[in-house]
Coordinates of C-alpha atoms and ligand atoms in Angstrom, one line a residue:
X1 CA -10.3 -18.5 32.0
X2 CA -7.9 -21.5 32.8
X3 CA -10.1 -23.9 31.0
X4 CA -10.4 -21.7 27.9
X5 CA -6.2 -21.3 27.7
X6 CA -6.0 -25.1 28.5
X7 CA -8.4 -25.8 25.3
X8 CA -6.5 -23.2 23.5
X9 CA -2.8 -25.1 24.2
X10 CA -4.5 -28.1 23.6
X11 CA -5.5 -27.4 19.9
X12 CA -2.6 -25.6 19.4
X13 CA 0.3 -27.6 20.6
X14 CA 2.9 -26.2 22.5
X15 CA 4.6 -24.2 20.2
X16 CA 1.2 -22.9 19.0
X17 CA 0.9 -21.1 22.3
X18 CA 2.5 -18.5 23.9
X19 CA 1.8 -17.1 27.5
X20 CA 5.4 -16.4 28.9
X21 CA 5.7 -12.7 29.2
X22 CA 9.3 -13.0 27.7
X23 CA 7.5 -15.4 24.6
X24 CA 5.2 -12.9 24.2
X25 CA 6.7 -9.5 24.6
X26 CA 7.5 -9.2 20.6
X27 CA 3.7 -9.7 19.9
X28 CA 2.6 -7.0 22.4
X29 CA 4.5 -3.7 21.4
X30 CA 4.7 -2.4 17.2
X31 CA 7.3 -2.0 15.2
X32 CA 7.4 2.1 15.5
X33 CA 7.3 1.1 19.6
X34 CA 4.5 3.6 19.9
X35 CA 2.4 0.9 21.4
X36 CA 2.6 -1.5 23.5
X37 CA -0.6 -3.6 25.0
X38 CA -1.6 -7.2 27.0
X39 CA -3.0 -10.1 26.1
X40 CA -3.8 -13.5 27.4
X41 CA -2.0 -15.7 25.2
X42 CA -0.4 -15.0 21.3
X43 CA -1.4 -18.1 19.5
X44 CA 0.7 -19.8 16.5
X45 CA -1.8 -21.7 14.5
X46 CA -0.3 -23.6 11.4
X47 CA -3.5 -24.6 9.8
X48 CA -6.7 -22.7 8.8
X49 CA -8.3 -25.4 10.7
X50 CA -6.4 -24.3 14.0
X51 CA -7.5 -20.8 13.2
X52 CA -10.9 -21.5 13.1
X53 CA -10.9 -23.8 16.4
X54 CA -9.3 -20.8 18.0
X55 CA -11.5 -18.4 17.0
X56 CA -14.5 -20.5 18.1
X57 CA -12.8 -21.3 21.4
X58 CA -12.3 -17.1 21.9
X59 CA -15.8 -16.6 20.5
X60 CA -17.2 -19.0 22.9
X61 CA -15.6 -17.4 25.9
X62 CA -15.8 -13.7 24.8
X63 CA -12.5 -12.9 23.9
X64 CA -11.3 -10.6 21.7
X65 CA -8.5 -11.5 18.8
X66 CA -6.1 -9.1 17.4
X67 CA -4.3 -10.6 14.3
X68 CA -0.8 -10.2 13.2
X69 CA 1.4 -11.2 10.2
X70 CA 4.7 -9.4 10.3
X71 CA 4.0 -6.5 12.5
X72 CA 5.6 -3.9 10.3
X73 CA 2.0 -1.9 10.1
X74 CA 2.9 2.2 11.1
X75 CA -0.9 2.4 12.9
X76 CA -0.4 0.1 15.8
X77 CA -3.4 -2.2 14.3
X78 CA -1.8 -5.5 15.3
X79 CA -0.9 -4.6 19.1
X80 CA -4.1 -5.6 21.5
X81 CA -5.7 -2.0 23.1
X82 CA -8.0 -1.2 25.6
X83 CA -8.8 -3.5 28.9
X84 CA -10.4 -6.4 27.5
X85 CA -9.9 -9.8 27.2
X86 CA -8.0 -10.8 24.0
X87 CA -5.6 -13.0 22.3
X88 CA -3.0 -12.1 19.9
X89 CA -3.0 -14.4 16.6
X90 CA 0.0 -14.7 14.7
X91 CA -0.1 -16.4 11.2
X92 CA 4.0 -16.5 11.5
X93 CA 3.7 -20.4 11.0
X94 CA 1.6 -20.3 8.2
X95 CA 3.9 -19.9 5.0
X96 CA 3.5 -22.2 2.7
X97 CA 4.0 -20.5 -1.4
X98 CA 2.1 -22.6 -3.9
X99 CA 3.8 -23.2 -6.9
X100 CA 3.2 -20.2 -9.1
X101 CA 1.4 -20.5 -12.7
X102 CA 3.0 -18.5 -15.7
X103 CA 0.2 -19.2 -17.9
X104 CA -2.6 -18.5 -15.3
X105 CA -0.1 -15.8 -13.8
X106 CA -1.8 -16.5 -10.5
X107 CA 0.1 -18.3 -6.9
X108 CA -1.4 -19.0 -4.0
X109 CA -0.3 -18.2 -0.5
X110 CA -1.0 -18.7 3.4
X111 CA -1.4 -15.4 5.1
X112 CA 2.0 -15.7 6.9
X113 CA 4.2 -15.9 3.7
X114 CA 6.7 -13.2 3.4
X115 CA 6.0 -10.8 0.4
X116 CA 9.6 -11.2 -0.6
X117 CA 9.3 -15.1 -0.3
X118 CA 6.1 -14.9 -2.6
X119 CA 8.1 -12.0 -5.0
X120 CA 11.2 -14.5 -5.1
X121 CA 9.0 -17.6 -6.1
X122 CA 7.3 -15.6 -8.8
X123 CA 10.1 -14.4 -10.1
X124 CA 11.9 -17.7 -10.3
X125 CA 8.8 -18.7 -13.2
X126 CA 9.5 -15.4 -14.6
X127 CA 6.7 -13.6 -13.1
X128 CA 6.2 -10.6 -10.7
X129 CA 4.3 -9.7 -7.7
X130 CA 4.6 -6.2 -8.4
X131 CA 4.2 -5.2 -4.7
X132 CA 7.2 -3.2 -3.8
X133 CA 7.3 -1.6 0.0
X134 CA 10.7 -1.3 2.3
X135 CA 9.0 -3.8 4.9
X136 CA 8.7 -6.8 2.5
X137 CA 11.6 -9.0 4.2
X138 CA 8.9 -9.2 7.3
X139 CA 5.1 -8.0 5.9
X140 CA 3.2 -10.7 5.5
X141 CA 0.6 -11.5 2.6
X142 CA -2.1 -11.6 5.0
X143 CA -1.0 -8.0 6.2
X144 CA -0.6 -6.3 3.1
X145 CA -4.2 -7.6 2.1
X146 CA -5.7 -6.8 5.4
X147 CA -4.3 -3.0 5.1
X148 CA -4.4 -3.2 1.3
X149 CA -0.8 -2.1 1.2
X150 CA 0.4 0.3 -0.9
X151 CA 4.3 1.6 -1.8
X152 CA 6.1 2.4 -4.8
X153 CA 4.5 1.0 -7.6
X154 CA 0.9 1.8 -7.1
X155 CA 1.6 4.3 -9.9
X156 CA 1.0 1.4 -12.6
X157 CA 0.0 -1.5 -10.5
X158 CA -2.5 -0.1 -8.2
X159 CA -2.4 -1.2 -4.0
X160 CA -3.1 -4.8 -3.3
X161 CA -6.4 -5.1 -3.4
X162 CA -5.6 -4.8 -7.5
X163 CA -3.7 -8.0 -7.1
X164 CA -6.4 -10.3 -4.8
X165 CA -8.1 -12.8 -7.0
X166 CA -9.3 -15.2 -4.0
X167 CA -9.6 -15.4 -0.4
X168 CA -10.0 -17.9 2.0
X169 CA -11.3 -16.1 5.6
X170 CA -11.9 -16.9 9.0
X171 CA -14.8 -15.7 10.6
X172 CA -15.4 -14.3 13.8
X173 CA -18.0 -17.0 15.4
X174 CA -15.1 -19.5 13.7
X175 CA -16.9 -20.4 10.0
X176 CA -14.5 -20.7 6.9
X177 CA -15.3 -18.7 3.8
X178 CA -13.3 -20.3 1.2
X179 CA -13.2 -17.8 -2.0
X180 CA -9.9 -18.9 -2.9
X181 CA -10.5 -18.6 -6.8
X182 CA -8.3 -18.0 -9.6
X183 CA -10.8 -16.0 -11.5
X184 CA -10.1 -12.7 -13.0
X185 CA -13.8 -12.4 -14.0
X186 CA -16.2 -13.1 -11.6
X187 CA -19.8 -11.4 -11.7
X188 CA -21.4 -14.0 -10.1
X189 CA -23.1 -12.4 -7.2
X190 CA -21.5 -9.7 -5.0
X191 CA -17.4 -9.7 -4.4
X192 CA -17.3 -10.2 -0.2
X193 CA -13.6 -10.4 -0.6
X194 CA -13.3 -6.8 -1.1
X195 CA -15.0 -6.2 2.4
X196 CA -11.7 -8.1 4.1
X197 CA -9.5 -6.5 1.9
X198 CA -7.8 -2.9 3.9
X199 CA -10.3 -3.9 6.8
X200 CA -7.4 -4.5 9.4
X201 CA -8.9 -7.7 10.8
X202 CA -11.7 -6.3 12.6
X203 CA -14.5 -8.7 10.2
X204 CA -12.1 -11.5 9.9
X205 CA -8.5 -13.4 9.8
X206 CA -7.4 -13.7 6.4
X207 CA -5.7 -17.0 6.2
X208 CA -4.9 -17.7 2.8
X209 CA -5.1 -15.9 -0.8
X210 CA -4.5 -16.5 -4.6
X211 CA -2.5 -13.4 -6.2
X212 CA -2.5 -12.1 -9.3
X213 CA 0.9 -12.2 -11.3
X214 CA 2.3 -9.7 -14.3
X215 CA 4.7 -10.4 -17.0
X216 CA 8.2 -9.6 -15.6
X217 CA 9.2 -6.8 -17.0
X218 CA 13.0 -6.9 -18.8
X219 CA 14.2 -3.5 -18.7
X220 CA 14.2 -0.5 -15.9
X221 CA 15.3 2.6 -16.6
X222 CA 15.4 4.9 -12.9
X223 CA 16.6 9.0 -12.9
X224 CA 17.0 11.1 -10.2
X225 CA 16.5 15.2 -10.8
X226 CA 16.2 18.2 -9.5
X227 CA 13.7 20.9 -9.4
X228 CA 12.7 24.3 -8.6
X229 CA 9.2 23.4 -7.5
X230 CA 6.6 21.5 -6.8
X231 CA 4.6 22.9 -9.5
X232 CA 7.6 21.7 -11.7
X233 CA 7.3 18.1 -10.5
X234 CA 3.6 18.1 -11.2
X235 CA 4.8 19.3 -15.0
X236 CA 6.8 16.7 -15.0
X237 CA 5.1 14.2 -14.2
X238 CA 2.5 14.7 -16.9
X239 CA 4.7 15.5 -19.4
X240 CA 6.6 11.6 -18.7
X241 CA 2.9 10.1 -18.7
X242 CA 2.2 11.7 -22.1
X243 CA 5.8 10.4 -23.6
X244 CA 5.9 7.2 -21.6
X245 CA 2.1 6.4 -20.4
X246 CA 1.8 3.0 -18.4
X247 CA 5.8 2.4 -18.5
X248 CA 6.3 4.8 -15.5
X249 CA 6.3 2.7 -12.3
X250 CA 7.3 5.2 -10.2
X251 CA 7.1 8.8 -9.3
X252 CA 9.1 9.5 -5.6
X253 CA 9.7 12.9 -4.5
X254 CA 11.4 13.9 -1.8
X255 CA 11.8 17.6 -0.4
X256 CA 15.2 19.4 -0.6
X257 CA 15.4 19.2 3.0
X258 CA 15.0 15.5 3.0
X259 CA 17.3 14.7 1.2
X260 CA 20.2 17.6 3.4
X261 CA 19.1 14.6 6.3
X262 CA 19.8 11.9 4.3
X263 CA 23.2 13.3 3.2
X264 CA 23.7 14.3 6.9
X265 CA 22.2 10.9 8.8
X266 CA 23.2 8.0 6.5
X267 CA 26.3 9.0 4.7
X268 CA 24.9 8.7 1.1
X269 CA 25.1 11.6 -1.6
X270 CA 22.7 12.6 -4.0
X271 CA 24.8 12.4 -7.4
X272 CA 22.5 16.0 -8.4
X273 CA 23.3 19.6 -7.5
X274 CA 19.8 21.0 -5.5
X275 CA 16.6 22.3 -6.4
X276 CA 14.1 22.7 -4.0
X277 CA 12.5 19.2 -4.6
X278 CA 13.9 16.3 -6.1
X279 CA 11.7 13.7 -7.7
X280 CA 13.1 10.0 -8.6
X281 CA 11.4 8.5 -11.5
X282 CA 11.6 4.6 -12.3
X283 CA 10.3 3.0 -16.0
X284 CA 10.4 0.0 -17.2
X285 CA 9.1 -2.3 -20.0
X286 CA 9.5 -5.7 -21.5
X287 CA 9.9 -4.0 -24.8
X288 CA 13.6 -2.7 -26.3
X289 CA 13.9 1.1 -26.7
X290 CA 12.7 1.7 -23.1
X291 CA 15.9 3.7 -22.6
X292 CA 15.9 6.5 -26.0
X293 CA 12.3 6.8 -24.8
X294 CA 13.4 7.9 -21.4
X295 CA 16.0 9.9 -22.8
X296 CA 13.9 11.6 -25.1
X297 CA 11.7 12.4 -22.5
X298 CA 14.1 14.1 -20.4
X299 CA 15.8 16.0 -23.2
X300 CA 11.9 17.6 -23.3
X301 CA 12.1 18.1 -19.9
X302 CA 15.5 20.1 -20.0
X303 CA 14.4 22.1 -23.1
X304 CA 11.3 23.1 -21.3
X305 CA 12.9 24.4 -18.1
X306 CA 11.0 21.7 -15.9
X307 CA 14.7 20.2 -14.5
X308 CA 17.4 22.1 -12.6
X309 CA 20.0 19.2 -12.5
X310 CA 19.3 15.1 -13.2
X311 CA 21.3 11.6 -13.5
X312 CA 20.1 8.9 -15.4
X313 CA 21.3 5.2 -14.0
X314 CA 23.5 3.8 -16.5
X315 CA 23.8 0.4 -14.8
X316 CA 21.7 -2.0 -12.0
X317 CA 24.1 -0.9 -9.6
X318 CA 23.7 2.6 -10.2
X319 CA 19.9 2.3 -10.2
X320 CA 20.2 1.0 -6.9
X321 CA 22.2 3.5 -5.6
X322 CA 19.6 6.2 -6.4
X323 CA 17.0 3.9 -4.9
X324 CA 18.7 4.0 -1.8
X325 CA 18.5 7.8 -1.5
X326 CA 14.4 7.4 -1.4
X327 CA 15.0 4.4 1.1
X328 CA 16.6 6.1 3.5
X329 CA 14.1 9.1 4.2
X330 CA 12.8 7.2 7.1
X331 CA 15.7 6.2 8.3
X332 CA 17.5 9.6 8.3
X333 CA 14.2 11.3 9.7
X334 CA 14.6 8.8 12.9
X335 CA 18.2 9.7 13.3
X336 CA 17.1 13.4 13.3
X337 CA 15.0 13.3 16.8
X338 CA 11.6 12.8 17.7
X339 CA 8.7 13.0 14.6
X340 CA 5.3 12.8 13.9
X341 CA 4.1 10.8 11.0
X342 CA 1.4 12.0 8.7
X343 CA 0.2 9.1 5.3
X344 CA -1.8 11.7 3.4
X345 CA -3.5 11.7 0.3
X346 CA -4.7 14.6 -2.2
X347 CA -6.0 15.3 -5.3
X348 CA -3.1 16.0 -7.1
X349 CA -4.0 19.9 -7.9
X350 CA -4.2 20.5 -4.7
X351 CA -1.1 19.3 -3.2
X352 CA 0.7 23.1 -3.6
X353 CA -2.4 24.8 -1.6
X354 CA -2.0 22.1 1.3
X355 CA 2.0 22.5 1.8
X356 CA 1.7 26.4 1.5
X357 CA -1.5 25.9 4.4
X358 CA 1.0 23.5 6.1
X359 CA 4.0 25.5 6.1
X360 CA 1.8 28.6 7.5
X361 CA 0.2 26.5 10.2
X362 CA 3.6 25.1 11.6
X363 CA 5.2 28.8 11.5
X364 CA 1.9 29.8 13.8
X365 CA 1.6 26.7 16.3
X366 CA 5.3 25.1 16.4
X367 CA 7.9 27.0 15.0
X368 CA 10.4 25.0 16.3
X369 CA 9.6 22.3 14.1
X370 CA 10.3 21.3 10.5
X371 CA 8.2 19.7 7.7
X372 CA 9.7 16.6 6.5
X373 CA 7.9 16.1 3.2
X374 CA 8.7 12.7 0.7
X375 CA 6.4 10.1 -0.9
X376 CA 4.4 9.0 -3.7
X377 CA 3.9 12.1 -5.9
X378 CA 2.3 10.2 -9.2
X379 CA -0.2 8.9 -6.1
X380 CA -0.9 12.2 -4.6
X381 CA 0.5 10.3 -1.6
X382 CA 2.8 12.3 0.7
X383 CA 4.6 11.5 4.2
X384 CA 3.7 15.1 5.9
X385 CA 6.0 13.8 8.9
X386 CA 7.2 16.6 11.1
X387 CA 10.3 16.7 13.2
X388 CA 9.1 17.9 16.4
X389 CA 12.7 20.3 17.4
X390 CA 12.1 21.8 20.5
X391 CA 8.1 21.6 20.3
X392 CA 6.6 20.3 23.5
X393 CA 5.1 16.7 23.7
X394 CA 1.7 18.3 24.7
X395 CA 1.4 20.0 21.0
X396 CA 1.8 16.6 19.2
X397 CA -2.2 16.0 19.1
X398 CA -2.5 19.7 18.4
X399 CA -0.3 19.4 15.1
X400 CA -1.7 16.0 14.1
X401 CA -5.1 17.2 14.8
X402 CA -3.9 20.4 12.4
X403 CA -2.4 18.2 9.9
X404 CA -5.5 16.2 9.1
X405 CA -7.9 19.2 9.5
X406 CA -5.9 20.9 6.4
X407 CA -6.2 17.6 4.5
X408 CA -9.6 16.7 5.4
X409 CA -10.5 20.6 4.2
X410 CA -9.0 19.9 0.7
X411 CA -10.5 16.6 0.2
X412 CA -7.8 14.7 0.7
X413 CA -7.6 11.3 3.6
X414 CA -6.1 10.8 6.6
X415 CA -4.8 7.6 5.6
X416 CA -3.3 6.8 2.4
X417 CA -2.0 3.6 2.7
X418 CA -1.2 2.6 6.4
X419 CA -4.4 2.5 7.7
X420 CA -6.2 3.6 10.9
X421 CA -5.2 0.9 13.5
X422 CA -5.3 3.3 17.3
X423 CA -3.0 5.8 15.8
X424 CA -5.5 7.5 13.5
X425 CA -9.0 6.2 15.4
X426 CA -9.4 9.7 16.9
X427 CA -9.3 11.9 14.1
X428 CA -10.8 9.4 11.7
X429 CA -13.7 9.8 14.2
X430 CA -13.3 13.1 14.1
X431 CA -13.7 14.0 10.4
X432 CA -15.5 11.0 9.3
X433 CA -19.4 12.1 8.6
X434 CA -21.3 10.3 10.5
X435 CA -23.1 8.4 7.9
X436 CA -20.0 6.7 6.8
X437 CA -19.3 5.7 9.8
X438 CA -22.7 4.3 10.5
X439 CA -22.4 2.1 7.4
X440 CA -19.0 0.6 9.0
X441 CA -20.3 -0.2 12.3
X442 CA -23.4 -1.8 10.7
X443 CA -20.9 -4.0 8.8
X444 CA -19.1 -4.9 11.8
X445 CA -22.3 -5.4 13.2
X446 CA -23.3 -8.0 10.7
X447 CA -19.7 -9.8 10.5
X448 CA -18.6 -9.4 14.1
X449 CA -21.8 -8.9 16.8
X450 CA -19.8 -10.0 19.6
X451 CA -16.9 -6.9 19.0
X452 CA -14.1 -9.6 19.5
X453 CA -12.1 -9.1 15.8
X454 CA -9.3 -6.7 16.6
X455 CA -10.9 -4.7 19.4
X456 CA -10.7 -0.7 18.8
X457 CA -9.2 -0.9 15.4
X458 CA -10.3 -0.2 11.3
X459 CA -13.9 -0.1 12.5
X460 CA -15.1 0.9 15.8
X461 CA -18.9 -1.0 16.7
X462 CA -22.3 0.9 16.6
X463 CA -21.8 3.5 18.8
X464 CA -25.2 2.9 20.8
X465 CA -26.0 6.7 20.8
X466 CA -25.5 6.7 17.5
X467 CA -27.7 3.5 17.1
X468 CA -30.3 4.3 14.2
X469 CA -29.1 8.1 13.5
X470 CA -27.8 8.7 10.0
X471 CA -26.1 12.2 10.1
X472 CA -24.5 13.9 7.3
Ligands
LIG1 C1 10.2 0.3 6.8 C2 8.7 0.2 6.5 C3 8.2 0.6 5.2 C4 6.9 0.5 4.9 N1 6.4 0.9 3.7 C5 5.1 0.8 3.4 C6 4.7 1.3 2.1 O1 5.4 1.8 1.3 N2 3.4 1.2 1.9 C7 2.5 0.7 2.7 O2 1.3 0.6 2.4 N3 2.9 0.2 4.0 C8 4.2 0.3 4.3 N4 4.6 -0.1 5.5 C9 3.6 -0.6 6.5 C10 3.5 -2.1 6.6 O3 4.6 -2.8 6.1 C11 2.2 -2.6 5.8 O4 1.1 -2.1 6.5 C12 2.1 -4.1 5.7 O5 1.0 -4.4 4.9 C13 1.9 -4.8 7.1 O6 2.0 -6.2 7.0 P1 2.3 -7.1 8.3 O7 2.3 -8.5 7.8 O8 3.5 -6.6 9.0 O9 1.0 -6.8 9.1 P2 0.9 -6.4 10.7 O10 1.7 -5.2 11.0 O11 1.1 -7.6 11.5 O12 -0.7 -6.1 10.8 C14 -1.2 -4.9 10.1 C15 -2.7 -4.9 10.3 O13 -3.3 -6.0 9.6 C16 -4.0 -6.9 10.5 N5 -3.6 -8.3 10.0 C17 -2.4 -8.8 9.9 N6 -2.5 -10.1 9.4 C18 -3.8 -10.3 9.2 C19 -4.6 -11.4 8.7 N7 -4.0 -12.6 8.3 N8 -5.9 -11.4 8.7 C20 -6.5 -10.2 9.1 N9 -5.9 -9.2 9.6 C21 -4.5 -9.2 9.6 C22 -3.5 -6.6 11.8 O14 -4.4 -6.9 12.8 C23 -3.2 -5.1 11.7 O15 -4.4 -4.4 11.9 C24 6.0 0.0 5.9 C25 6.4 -0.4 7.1 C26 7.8 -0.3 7.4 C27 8.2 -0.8 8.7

């Protein structure tokens, strides 16, 4: 092993390589600190080149390599798990921001550029990366791509898989595949990109990508109300897509009881007298009379019965400050103990059923906890976290376990937009069928024989008593 780290310092340089314990000790735990593993070495490359000579060094030598942009990801898929050799990657000195194009509407980044860095040179050509998550002062563009990131704006711009053009990859047996293209039509042959994209780094180390830009929009118009229920919301929510179609950008709600701990954890006030959920709904729109439309629709909405109480932002500032009440779930959830997380998606129409089955199963198995319910309504994307109270440690599998067994039951996914990483591994295992996850280990079979790209995580390998069975 001495040989392989002395060829790995020696293509790497000395700040390329890491193998201090103090040096690497930010590389080895996630941000949640949920996690916390070893490695060898973390390894700073600041070219593709240097990625690739890593990768065939490791490959050589059998060792695995976990990649990491900003380590922001909530599934502990960028901390090194299990006993086996491996390497940490870090693209943190790979930034460079091409200049952006506002005719093409297209820029090009390294993987390690900072989604804000990328939004703010956009914007200065009067362009948008329409990517908008409460990490993006740390989460990388190779992150976001390799969980195919969602957050607030999915509504209208889809996750970020909508917004990949071209992709230049690393291997695992060190080849480049450079796709970086600029194309928006491309049906020449079948799309590999899209097999990196939400893969987590287990079939490769994205190391650059061309983005898709939109116009920057020139007016945002954001309300916060009040309602009685969910079914309300749901109302709601159609009627604005009926008065406002694509303008909506956002749909947020955020439970009654939310909001009581944001009130009580972070000093803010919602500037609405209570419901029993609250939804926060942003448009916006290059074109003048985005504001009577909004209006309008609200004055609907009141006439119909749908809201209880509601603000509309009269200024920036003021949109902000309703923002911040949304912003501050997680943070006000932390403050209030000890919590399990839960990304989950659902069809829409059957969002009610699931919190009514939730609300039951919590009363049987931990009744000294509390549903802590927010997210992407419009998405049918909520954050099922649960603060645990009183409930003992050895339940926390039991409710998880419970959690996903009522989603999986109503069609809905484990996973919305965080991704497996070792978090959810167990229960995606667990509720997978079998022939789905048959196709993924082939995959990983084909791209990554060896088992070295991100050990454990987004794609386990052929399980060998599995080998050759297709189950349903
Ligand atoms: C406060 C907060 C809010 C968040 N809000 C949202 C949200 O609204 N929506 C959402 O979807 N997520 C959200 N996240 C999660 C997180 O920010 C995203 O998953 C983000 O995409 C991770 O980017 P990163 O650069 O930090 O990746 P990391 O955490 O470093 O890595 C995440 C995964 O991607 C892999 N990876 C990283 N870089 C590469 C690469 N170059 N090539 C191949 N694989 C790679 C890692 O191995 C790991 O599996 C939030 C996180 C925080 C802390």
């Amino acid at each position: 092993m001495q040989g392989f780290l002395e060829g790995l310092r020696e293509r790497l340089g000395p700040a390329g390589f890491l193998s201090e314990q103090e040096a690497m000790a930010p590389y080895l735990t996630d941000w949640r600190k949920m996690f916390t593993g070893s490695a060898l070495a973390v390894l700073r490359p600041t070219s593709t080149e240097q990625v690739a000579a890593a990768v065939r060094l490791c490959a050589a030598h059998g060792v695995g390599i976990v990649p990491q942009g900003g380590n922001t990801g909530l599934a502990g898929g960028a901390t090194p798990m299990g006993q086996t050799p491996q390497v940490v990657l870090s693209l943190n000195r790979m930034t460079a921001i091409g200049a952006p194009d506002p005719v093409g509407m297209v820029i090009e980044a390294q993987a390690g550029a900072i989604l804000q860095n990328v939004k703010e040179a956009a914007a200065g050509c009067g362009r948008q990366l329409p990517i908008s998550i409460a990490a993006e002062g740390s989460a990388t563009i190779g992150g976001l791509i390799a969980t195919n990131a969602g957050g607030v704006n999915v509504l209208r711009y889809g996750m970020t898989r909508d917004f990949v053009l071209g992709l230049e990859v690393v291997l695992a047996d060190g080849r480049v595949l450079n796709g970086l293209k600029q194309l928006r039509k491309d049906n020449a042959g079948f799309d590999w990109k899209q097999l990196f994209i939400g893969s987590e780094g287990a079939f490769g180390i994205v190391t650059a990508a061309i983005l898709r830009l939109t116009p920057q929009t020139r007016h945002r118009s954001v309300a916060l109300l009040s309602l009685r229920d969910l079914a309300a919301a749901l109302n709601l929510l159609s009627l604005f897509q009926d008065r406002l179609g694509e303008a909506i950008t956002a749909f947020e709600l955020i439970a009654d009881d939310a909001m009581r701990l944001v009130e009580a954890n972070c000093g803010l006030t919602a500037p609405v007298s209570g419901g029993g959920w609250y939804v926060l709904i942003e448009a916006s729109s290059s074109l003048d009379g985005l504001v009577p439309a909004v209006e309008a629709a609200l004055e609907v909405a009141f006439d119909k019965g749908l809201i209880v109480d509601g603000t509309l932002a009269a200024s920036e500032h003021q949109a902000k400050a309703l923002w911040a009440l949304r912003e501050h779930v997680t943070e006000a959830e932390a403050r209030a103990g000890k919590s399990l997380k839960h990304d989950v998606s659902l069809p829409i129409g059957q969002l009610g059923a699931f919190l009514g089955d939730l609300s039951q199963s919590l009363k049987d198995f931990a009744p000294s906890s509390r549903a802590n319910i927010f997210g992407h309504l419009g998405d049918g994307n909520l954050h099922t976290n649960i603060i645990l109270g009183d409930t003992p440690p050895a339940l926390c599998d039991v409710i998880t376990g419970m959690v996903h067994d009522l989603v999986v039951a109503r069609g809905g996914s484990i996973s919305a937009e965080h991704g497996l990483g070792q978090y959810r591994m167990p229960d995606w295992q667990r509720l997978t069928p079998g022939s789905e996850q048959d196709l993924a280990a082939a995959l990983k079979g084909a791209l990554d024989p060896k088992g070295l790209m991100n050990p454990g995580k987004g794609v386990v390998e052929l399980h060998p008593q599995r080998s050759g069975q297709v189950q349903s």
